[in-house]
Each structure stands twice: as structure tokens, then as C-alpha cells.
JSON list of C-alpha atoms and ligand atoms in Angstrom, two decimals:
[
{"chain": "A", "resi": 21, "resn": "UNK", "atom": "CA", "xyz": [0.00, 0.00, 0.00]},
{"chain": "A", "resi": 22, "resn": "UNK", "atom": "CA", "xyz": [1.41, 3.31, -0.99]},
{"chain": "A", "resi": 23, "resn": "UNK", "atom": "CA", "xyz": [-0.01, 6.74, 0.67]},
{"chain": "A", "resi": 24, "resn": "UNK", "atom": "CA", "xyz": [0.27, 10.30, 0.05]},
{"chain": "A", "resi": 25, "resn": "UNK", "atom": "CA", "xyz": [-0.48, 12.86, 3.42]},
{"chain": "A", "resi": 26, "resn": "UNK", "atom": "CA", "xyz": [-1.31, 16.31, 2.29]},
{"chain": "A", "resi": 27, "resn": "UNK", "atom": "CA", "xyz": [-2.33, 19.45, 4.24]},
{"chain": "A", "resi": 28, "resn": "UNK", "atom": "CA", "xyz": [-1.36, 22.65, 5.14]},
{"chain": "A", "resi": 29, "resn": "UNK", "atom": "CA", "xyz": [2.13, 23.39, 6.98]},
{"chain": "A", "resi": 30, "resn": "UNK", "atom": "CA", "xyz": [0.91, 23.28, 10.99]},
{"chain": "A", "resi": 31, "resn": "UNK", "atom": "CA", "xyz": [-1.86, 20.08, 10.04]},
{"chain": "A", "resi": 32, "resn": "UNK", "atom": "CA", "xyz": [0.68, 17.41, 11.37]},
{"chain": "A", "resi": 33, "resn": "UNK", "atom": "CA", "xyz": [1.47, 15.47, 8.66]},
{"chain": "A", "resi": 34, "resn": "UNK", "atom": "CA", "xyz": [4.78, 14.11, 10.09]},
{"chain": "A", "resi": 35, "resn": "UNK", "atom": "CA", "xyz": [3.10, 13.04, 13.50]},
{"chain": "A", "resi": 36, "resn": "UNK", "atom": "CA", "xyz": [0.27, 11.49, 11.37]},
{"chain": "A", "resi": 37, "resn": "UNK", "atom": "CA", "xyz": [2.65, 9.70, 8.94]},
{"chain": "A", "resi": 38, "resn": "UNK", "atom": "CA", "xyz": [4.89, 7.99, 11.84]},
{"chain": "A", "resi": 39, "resn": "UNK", "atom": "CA", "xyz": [1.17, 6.81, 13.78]},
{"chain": "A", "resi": 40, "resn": "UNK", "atom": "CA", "xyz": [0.59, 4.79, 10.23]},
{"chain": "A", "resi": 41, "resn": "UNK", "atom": "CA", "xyz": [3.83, 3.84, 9.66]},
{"chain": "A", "resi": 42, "resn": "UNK", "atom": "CA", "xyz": [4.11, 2.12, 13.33]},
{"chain": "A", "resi": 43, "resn": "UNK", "atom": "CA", "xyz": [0.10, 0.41, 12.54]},
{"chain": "A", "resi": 44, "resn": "UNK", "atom": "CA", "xyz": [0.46, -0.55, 8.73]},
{"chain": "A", "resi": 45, "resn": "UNK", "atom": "CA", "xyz": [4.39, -0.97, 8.29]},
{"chain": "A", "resi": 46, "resn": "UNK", "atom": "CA", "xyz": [5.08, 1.16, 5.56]},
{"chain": "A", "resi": 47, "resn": "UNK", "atom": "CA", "xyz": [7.91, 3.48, 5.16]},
{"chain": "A", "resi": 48, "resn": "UNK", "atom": "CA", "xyz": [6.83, 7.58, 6.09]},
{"chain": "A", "resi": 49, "resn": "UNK", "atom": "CA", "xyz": [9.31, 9.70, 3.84]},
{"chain": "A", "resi": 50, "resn": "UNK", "atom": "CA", "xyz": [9.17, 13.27, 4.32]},
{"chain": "A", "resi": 51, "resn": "UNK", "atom": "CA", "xyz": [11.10, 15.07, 1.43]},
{"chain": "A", "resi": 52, "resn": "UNK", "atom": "CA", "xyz": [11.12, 17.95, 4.07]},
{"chain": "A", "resi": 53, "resn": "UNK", "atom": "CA", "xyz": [13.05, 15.97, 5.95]},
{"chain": "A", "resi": 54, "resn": "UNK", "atom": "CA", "xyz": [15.65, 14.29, 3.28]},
{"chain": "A", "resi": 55, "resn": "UNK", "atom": "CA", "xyz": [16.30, 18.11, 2.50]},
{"chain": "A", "resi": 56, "resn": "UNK", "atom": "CA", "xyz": [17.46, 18.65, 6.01]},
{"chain": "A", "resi": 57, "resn": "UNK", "atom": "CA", "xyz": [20.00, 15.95, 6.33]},
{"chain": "A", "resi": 58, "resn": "UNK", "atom": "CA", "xyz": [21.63, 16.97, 2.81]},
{"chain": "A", "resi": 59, "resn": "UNK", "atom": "CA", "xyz": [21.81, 20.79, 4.58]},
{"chain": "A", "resi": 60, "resn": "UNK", "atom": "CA", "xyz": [22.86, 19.26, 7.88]},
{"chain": "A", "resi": 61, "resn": "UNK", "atom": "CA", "xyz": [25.91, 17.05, 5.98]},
{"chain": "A", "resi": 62, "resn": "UNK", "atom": "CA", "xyz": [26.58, 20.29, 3.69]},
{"chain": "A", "resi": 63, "resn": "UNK", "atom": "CA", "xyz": [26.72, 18.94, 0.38]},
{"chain": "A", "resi": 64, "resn": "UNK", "atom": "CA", "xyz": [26.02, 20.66, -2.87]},
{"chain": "A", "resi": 65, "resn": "UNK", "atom": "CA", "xyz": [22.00, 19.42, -3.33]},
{"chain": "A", "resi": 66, "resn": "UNK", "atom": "CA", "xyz": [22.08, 20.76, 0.42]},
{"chain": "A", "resi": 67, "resn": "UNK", "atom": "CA", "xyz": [23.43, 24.31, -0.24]},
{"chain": "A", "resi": 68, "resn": "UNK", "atom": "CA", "xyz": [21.10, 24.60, -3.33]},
{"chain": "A", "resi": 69, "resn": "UNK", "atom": "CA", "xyz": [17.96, 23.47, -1.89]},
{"chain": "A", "resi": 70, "resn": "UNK", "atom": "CA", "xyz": [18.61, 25.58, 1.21]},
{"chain": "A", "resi": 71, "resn": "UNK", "atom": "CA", "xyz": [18.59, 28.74, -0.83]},
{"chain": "A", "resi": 72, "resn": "UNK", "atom": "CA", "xyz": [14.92, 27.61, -1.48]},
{"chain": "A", "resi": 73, "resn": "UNK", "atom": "CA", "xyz": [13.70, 26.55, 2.27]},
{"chain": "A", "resi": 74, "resn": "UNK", "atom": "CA", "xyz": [15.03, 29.24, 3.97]},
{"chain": "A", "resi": 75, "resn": "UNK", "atom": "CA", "xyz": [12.46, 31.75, 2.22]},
{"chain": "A", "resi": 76, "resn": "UNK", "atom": "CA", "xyz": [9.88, 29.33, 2.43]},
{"chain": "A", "resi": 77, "resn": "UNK", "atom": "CA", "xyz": [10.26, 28.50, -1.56]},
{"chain": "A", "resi": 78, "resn": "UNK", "atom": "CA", "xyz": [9.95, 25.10, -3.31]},
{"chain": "A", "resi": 79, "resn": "UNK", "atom": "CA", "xyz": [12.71, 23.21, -4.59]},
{"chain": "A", "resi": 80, "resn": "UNK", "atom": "CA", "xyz": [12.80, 23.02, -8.34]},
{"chain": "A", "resi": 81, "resn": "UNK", "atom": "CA", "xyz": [11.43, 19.69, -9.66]},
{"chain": "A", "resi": 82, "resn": "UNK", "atom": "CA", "xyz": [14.42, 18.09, -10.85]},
{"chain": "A", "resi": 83, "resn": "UNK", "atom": "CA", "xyz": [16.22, 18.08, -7.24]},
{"chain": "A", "resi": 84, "resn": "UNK", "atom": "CA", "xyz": [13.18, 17.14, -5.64]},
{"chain": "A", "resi": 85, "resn": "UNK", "atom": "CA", "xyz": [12.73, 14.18, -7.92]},
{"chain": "A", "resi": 86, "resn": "UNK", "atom": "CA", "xyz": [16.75, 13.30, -7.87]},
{"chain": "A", "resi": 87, "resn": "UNK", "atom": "CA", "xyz": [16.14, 12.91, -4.10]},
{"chain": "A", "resi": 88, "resn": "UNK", "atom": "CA", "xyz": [12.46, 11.31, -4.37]},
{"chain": "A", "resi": 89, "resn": "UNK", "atom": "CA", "xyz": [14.18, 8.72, -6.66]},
{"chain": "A", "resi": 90, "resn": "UNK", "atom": "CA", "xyz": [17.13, 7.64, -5.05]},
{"chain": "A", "resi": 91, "resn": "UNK", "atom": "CA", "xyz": [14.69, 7.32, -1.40]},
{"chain": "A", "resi": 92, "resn": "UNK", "atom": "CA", "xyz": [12.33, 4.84, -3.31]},
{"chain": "A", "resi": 93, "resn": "UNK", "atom": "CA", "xyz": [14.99, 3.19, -4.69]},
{"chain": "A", "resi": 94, "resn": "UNK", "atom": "CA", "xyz": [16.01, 1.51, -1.42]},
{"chain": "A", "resi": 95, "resn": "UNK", "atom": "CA", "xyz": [14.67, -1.78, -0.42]},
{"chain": "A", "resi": 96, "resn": "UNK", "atom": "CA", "xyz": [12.48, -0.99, 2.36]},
{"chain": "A", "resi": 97, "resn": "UNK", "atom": "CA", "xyz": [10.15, 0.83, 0.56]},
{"chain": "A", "resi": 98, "resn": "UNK", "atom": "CA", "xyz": [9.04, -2.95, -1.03]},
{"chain": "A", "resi": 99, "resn": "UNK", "atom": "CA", "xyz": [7.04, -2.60, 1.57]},
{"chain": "A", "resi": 100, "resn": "UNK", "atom": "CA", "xyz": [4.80, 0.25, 0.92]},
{"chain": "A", "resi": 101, "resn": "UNK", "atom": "CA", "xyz": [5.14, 4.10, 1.63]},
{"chain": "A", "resi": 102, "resn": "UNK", "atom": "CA", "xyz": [3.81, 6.90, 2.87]},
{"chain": "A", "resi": 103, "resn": "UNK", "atom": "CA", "xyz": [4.87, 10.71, 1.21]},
{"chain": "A", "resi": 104, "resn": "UNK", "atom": "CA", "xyz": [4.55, 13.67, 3.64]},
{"chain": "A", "resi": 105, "resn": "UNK", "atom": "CA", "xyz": [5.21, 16.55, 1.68]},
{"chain": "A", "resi": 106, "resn": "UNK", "atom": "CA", "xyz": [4.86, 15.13, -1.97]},
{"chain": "A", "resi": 107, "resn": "UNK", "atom": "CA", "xyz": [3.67, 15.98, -4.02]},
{"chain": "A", "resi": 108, "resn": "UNK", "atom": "CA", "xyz": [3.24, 19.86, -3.71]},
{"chain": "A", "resi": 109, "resn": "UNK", "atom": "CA", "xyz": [2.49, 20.58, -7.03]},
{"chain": "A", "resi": 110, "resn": "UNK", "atom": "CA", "xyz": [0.33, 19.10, -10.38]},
{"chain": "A", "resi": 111, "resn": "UNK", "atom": "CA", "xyz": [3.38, 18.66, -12.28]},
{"chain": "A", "resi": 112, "resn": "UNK", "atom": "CA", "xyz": [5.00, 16.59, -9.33]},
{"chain": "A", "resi": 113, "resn": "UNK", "atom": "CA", "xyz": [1.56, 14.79, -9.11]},
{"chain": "A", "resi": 114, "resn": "UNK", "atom": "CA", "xyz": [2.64, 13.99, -12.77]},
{"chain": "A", "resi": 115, "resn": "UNK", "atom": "CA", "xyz": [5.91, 12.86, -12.58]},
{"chain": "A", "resi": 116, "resn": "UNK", "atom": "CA", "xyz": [4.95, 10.68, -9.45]},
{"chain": "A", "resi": 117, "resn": "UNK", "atom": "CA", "xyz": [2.51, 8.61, -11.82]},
{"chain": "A", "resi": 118, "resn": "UNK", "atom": "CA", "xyz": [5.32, 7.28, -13.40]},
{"chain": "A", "resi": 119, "resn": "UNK", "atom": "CA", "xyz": [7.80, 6.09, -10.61]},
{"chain": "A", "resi": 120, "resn": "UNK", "atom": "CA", "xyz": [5.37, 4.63, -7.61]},
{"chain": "A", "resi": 121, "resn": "UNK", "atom": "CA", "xyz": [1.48, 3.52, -7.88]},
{"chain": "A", "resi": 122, "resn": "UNK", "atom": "CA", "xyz": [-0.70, 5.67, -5.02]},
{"chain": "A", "resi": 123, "resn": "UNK", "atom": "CA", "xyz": [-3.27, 3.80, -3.45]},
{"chain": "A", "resi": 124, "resn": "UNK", "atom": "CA", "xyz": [-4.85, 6.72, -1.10]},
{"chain": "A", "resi": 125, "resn": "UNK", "atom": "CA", "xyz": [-4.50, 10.59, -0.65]},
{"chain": "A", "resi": 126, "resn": "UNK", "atom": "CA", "xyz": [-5.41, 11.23, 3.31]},
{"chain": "A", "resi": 127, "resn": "UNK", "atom": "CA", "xyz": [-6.08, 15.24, 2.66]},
{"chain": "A", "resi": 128, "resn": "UNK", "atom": "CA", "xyz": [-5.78, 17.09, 6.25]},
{"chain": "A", "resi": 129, "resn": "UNK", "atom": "CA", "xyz": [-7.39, 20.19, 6.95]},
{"chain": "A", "resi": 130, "resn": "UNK", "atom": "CA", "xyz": [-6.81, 23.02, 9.35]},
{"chain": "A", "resi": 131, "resn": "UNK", "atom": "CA", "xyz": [-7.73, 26.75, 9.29]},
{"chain": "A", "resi": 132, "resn": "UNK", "atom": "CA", "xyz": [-4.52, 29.05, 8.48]},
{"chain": "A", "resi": 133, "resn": "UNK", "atom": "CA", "xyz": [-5.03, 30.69, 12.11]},
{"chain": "A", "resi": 134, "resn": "UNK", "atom": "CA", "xyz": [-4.40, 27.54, 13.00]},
{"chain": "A", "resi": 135, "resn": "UNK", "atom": "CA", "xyz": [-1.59, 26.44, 10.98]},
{"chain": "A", "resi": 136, "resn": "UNK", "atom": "CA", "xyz": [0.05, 30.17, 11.77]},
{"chain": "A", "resi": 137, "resn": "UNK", "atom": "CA", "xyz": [0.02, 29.26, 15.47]},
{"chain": "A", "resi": 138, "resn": "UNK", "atom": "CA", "xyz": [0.94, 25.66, 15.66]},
{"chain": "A", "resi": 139, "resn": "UNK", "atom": "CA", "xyz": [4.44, 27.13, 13.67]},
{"chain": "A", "resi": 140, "resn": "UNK", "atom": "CA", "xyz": [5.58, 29.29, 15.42]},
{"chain": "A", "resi": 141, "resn": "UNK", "atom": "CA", "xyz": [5.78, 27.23, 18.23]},
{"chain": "A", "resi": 142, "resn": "UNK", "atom": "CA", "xyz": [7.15, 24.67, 16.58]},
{"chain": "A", "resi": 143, "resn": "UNK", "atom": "CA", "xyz": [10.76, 23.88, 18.51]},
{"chain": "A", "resi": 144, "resn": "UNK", "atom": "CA", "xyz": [13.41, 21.55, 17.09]},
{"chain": "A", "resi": 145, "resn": "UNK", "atom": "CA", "xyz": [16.57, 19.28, 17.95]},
{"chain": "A", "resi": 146, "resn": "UNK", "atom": "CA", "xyz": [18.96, 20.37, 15.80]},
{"chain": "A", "resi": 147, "resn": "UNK", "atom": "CA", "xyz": [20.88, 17.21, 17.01]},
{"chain": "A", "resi": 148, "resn": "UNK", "atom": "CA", "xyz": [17.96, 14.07, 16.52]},
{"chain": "A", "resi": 149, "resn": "UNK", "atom": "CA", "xyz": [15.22, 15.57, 14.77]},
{"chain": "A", "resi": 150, "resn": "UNK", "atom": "CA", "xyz": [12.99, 15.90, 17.40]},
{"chain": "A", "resi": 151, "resn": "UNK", "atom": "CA", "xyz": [9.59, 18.09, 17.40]},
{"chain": "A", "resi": 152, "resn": "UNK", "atom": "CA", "xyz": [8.49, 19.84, 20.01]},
{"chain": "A", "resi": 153, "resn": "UNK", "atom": "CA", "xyz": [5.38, 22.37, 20.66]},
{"chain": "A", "resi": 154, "resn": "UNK", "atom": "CA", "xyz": [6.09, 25.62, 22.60]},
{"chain": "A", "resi": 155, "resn": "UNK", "atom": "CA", "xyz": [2.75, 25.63, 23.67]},
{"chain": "A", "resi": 156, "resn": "UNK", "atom": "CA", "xyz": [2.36, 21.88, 24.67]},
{"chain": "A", "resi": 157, "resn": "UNK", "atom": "CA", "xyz": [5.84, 20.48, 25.60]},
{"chain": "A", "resi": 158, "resn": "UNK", "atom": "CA", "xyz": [7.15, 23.71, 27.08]},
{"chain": "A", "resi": 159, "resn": "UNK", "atom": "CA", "xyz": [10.54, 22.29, 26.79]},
{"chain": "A", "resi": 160, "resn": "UNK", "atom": "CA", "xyz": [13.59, 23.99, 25.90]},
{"chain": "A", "resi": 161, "resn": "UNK", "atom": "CA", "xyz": [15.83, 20.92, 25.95]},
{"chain": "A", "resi": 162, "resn": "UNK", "atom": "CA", "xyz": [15.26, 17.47, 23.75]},
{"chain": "A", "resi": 163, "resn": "UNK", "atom": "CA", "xyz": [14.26, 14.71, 25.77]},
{"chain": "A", "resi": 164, "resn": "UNK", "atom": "CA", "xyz": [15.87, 12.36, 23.81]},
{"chain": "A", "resi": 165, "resn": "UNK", "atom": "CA", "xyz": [19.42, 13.34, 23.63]},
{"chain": "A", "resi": 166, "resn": "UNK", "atom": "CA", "xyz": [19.83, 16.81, 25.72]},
{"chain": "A", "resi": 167, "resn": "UNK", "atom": "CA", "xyz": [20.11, 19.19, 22.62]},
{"chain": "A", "resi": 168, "resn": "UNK", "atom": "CA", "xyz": [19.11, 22.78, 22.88]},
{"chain": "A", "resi": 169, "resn": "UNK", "atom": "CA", "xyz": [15.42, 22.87, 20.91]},
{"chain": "A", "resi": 170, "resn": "UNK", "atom": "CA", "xyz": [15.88, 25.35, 18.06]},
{"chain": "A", "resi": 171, "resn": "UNK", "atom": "CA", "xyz": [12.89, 27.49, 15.62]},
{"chain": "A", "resi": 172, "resn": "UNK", "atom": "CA", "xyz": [13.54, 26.65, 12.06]},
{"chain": "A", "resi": 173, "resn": "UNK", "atom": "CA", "xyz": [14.62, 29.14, 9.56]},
{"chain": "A", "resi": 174, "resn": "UNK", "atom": "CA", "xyz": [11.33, 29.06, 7.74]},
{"chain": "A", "resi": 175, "resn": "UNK", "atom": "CA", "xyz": [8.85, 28.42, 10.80]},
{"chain": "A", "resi": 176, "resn": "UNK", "atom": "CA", "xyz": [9.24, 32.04, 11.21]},
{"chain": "A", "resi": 177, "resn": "UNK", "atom": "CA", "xyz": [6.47, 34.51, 10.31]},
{"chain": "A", "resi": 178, "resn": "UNK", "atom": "CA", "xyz": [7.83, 36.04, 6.78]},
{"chain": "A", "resi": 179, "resn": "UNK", "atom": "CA", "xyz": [8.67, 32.34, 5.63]},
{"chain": "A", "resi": 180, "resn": "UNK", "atom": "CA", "xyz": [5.24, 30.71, 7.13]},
{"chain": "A", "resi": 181, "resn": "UNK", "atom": "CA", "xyz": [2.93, 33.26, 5.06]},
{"chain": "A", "resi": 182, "resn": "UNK", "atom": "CA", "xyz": [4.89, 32.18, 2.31]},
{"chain": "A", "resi": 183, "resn": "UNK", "atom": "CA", "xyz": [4.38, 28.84, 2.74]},
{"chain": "A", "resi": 184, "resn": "UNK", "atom": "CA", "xyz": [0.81, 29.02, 3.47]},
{"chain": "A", "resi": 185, "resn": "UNK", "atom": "CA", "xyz": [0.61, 31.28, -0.06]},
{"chain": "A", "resi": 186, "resn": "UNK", "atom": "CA", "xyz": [2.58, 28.65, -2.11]},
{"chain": "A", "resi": 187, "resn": "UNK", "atom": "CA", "xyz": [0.51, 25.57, -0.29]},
{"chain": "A", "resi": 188, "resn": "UNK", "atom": "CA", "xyz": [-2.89, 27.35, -1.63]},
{"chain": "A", "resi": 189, "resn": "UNK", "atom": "CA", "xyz": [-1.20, 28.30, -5.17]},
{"chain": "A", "resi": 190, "resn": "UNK", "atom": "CA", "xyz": [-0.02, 25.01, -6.27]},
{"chain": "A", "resi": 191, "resn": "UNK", "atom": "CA", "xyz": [-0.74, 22.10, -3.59]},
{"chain": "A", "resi": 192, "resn": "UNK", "atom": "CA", "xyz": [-4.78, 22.67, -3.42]},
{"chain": "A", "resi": 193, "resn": "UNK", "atom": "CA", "xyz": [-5.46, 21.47, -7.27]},
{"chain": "A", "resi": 194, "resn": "UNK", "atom": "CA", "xyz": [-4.13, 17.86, -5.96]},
{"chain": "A", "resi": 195, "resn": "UNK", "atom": "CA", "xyz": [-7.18, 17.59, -3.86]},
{"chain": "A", "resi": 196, "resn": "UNK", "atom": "CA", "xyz": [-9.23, 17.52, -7.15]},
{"chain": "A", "resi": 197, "resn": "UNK", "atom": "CA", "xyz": [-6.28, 15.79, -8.98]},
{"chain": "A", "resi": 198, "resn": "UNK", "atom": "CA", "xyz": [-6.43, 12.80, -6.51]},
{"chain": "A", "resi": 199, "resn": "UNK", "atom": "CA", "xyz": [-10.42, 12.97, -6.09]},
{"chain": "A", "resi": 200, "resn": "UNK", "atom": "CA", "xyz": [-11.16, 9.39, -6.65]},
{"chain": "A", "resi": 201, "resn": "UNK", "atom": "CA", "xyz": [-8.59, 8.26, -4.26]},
{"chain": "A", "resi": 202, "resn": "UNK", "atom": "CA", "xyz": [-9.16, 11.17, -1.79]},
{"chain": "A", "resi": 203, "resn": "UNK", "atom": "CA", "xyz": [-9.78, 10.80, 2.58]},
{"chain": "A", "resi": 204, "resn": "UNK", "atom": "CA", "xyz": [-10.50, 14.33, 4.04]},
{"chain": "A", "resi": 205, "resn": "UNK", "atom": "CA", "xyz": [-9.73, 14.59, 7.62]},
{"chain": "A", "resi": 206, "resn": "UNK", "atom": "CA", "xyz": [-10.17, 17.84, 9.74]},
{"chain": "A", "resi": 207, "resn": "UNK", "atom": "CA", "xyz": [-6.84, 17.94, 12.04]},
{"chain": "A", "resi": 208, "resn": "UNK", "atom": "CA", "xyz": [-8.17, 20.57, 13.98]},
{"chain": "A", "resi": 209, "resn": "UNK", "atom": "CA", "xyz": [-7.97, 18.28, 16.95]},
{"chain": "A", "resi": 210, "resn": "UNK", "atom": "CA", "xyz": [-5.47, 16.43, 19.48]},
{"chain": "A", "resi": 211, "resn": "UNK", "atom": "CA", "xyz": [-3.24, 14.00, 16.87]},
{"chain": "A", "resi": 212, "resn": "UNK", "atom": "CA", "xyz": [-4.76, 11.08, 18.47]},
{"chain": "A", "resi": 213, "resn": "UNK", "atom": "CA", "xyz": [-8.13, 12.46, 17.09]},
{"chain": "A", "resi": 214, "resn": "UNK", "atom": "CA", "xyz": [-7.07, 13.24, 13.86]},
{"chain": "A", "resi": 215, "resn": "UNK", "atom": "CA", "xyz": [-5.18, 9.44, 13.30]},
{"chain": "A", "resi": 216, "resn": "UNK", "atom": "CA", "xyz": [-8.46, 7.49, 14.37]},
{"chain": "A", "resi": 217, "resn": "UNK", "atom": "CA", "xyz": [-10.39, 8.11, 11.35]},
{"chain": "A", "resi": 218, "resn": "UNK", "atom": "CA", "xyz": [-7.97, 7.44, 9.23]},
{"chain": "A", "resi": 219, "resn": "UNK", "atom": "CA", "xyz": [-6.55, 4.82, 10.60]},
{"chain": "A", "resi": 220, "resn": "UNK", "atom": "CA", "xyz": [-10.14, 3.08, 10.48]},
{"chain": "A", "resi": 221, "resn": "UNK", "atom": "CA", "xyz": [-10.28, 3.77, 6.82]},
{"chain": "A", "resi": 222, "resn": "UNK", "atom": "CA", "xyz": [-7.00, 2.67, 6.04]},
{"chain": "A", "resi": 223, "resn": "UNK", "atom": "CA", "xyz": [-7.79, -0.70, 8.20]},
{"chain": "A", "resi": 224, "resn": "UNK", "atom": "CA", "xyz": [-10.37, -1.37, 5.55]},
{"chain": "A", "resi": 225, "resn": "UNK", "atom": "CA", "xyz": [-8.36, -0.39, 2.89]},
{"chain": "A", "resi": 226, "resn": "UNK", "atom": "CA", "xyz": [-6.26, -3.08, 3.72]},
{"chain": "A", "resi": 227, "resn": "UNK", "atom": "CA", "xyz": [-8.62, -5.88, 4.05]},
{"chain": "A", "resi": 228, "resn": "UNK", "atom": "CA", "xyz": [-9.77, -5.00, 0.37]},
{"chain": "A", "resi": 229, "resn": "UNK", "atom": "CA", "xyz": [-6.22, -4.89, -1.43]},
{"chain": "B", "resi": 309, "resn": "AMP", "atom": "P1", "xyz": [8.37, 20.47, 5.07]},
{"chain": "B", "resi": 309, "resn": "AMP", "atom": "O1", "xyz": [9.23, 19.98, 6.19]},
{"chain": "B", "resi": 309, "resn": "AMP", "atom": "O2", "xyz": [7.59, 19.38, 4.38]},
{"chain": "B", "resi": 309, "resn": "AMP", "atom": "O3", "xyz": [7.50, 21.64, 5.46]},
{"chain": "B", "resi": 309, "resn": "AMP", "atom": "O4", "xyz": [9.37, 21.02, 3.94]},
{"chain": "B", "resi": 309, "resn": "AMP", "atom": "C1", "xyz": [10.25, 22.08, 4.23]},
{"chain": "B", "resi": 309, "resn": "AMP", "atom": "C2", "xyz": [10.65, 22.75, 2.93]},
{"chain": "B", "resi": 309, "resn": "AMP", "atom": "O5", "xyz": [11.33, 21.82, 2.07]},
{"chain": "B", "resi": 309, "resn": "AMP", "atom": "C3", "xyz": [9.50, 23.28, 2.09]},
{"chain": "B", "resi": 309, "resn": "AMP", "atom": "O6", "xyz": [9.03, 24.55, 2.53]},
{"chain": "B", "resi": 309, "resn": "AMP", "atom": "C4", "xyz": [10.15, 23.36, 0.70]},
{"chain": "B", "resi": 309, "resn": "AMP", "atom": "O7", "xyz": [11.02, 24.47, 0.63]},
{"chain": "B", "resi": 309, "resn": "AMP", "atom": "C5", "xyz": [11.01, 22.09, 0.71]},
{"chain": "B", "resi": 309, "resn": "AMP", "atom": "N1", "xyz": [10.25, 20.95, 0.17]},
{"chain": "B", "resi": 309, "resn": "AMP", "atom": "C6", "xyz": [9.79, 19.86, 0.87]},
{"chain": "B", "resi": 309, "resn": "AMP", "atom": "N2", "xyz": [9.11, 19.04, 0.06]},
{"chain": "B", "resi": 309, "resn": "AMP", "atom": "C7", "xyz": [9.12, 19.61, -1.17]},
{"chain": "B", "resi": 309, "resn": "AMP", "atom": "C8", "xyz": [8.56, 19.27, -2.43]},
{"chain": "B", "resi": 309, "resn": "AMP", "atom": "N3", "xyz": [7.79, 18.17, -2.58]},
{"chain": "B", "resi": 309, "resn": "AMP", "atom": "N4", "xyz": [8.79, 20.09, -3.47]},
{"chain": "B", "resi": 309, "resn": "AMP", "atom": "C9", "xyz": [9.54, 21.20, -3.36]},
{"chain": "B", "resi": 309, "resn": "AMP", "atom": "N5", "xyz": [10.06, 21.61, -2.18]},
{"chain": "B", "resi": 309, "resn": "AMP", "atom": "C10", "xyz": [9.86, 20.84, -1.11]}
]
């Protein structure tokens, strides 16, 4: 079974992909996430698509798909996956036809108020990844490994509008794109609340395929 997770920056995509991951075994890649470790190692694709994130831009197409591409390519994903954070755009939609067959689009929805808020306090460890919530962990220290929690570059306010702008601009047409394949889900709730619904659905899911 291969997924796709879309919403809005701030829906909780990533907590929402690791709850299915653990339940149906498949693989969550974020390609938020493989950005960061090619900026955290300093490489070339990691300079370049920095100069992007920072200002809350998308990476051109043919580094996101370089990176895509060489993540599917490894044997775990056999097993099914689940993209948080691709596609973002039609002609992504597009080019993913070609390299992986999607199954179901779980579409999460949140009100931008909403999205604004849960960003900024957003708190990371710079060291394991962690996320943390300003609001609900209070923390200023990971609890995994002791690393001071930092805000990333573009979950501050210029770079979040912009996000929210692009997200509206070119990720919304993939809700109609993907409408025969399509679970809405309002994440305006605790992630526990969100995740039962679709976890239900994708339970059945299963049974059928
Ligand atoms: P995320 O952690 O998913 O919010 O991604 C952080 C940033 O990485 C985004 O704001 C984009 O700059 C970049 N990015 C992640 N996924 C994509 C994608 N599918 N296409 C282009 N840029 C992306």
C-alpha cells in the first residue's frame, strides 16, 4: 500500500505519517526531511535546496525528484510508503505517476489561524530531529538526547505566510487531482483524534487490497 499525506504546513502530517507507519508498516518519507539531512551534511544538493527553504520556496522539480528517486529506490520501501510533503504541485503529481502507484490521498485540513500558530511554536533538535510544541511540551531541551530545541529558519512569520501562499497556489489542485482516491480529515484536533479516522479507513483499505 502506498499513501500520500497532504495538508497545510501546521496540520501534522509528520506526527500522522509515523502513527501509520508504526500500525500498517510502511515506510513515512518526508522530502522535508531528506532536505534537512543533505543541509545538515553540507553537500552541494544541500546548499542549493537551502537557498529555497530558507524563504519558504519550493525546490525546483528536478532536485526534488533526484532525491524522491534515489529514497524509493532503497529496499524498504518494497514494503509500501507513505509521502509527507509530496507531491506539492500538479506537475509533481505527474511525474509521481510514473515512478510509484498511489493507493490513497489522506487530505488534512486546518484553518490558516491555525496552521500560523501551531508554527511558530514549533521547537526543534537540531541534534535528533525531534519536534516539540512551545505551547504543549514547554521544553527547551530534547528529551531524547539533551540538545538545545531550536525554531527553524522558515517556521518564522515572513517564511510561514509564504508557505501558506505557495501551499494554496499550487498544492490545493491535488485535492481535485487525486479525487477518486481522496480521505478528508479535519486535524483541527489532538493528533490522536485526527489518526483514528484514518486509521479506520485505512484498516479497511487493507482488508480489500
Ligand atoms: P516540510 O518539512 O515538508 O514543510 O518542507 C520544508 C521545505 O522543504 C518546504 O518549505 C520546501 O522548501 C522544501 N520541500 C519539501 N518538500 C518539497 C517538495 N515536494 N517540493 C519542493 N520543495 C519541497
Amino acid at each position: 500500500m502506498n499513501l500520500i499525506l497532504i495538508g497545510p504546513q501546521g496540520s501534522g502530517k509528520g506526527t500522522i505519517a509515523k502513527k501509520i507507519a508504526n500500525d500498517f508498516g510502511l515506510v513515512p518519507i518526508s522530502t522535508g526531511d531528506l532536505f534537512r539531512e543533505h543541509i545538515a551534511k553540507g553537500d552541494e544538493l544541500g546548499v542549493i535546496a537551502n537557498s529555497y527553504i530558507s524563504r519558504g520556496n519550493l525546490v525546483p522539480l528536478d532536485l526534488t525528484m533526484k532525491i524522491l528517486k534515489a529514497r524509493l529506490k532503497k529496499a524498504d520501501c518494497k514494503a509500501g510508503v507513505i509521502l509527507d510533503g509530496f507531491p506539492r504541485t500538479l506537475e509533481q503529481a505527474e511525474a509521481l505517476k510514473k515512478v510509484l502507484n498511489v493507493d490513497c490521498v489522506i487530505n488534512l485540513t486546518l484553518e490558516r489561524k491555525d496552521c500560523i500558530k501551531r508554527m511558530l511554536s514549533r521547537r526543534v533538535c537540531p541534534n535528533c530531529g525531534k519536534v516539540f510544541s512551545t505551547i504543549l511540551d514547554r521544553k527547551r531541551k530534547c528529551d531524547s538526547c539533551g540538545a538545545k530545541l531550536v525554531q527553524r529558519d522558515d517556521d518564522k512569520l515572513d517564511a510561514i505566510k509564504t508557505r501558506l501562499e505557495v501551499y494554496d497556489k499550487t498544492t490545493t489542485p491535488l485535492i481535485d487531482f487525486y479525487s477518486d482516491r481522496l480521505l478528508k480529515v479535519s486535524a483541527a484536533g489532538s493528533p490522536d483524534g485526527t489518526y483514528k479516522p484514518v486509521k479506520n479507513f485505512l484498516t479497511k483499505l487493507g482488508r480489500r487490497k
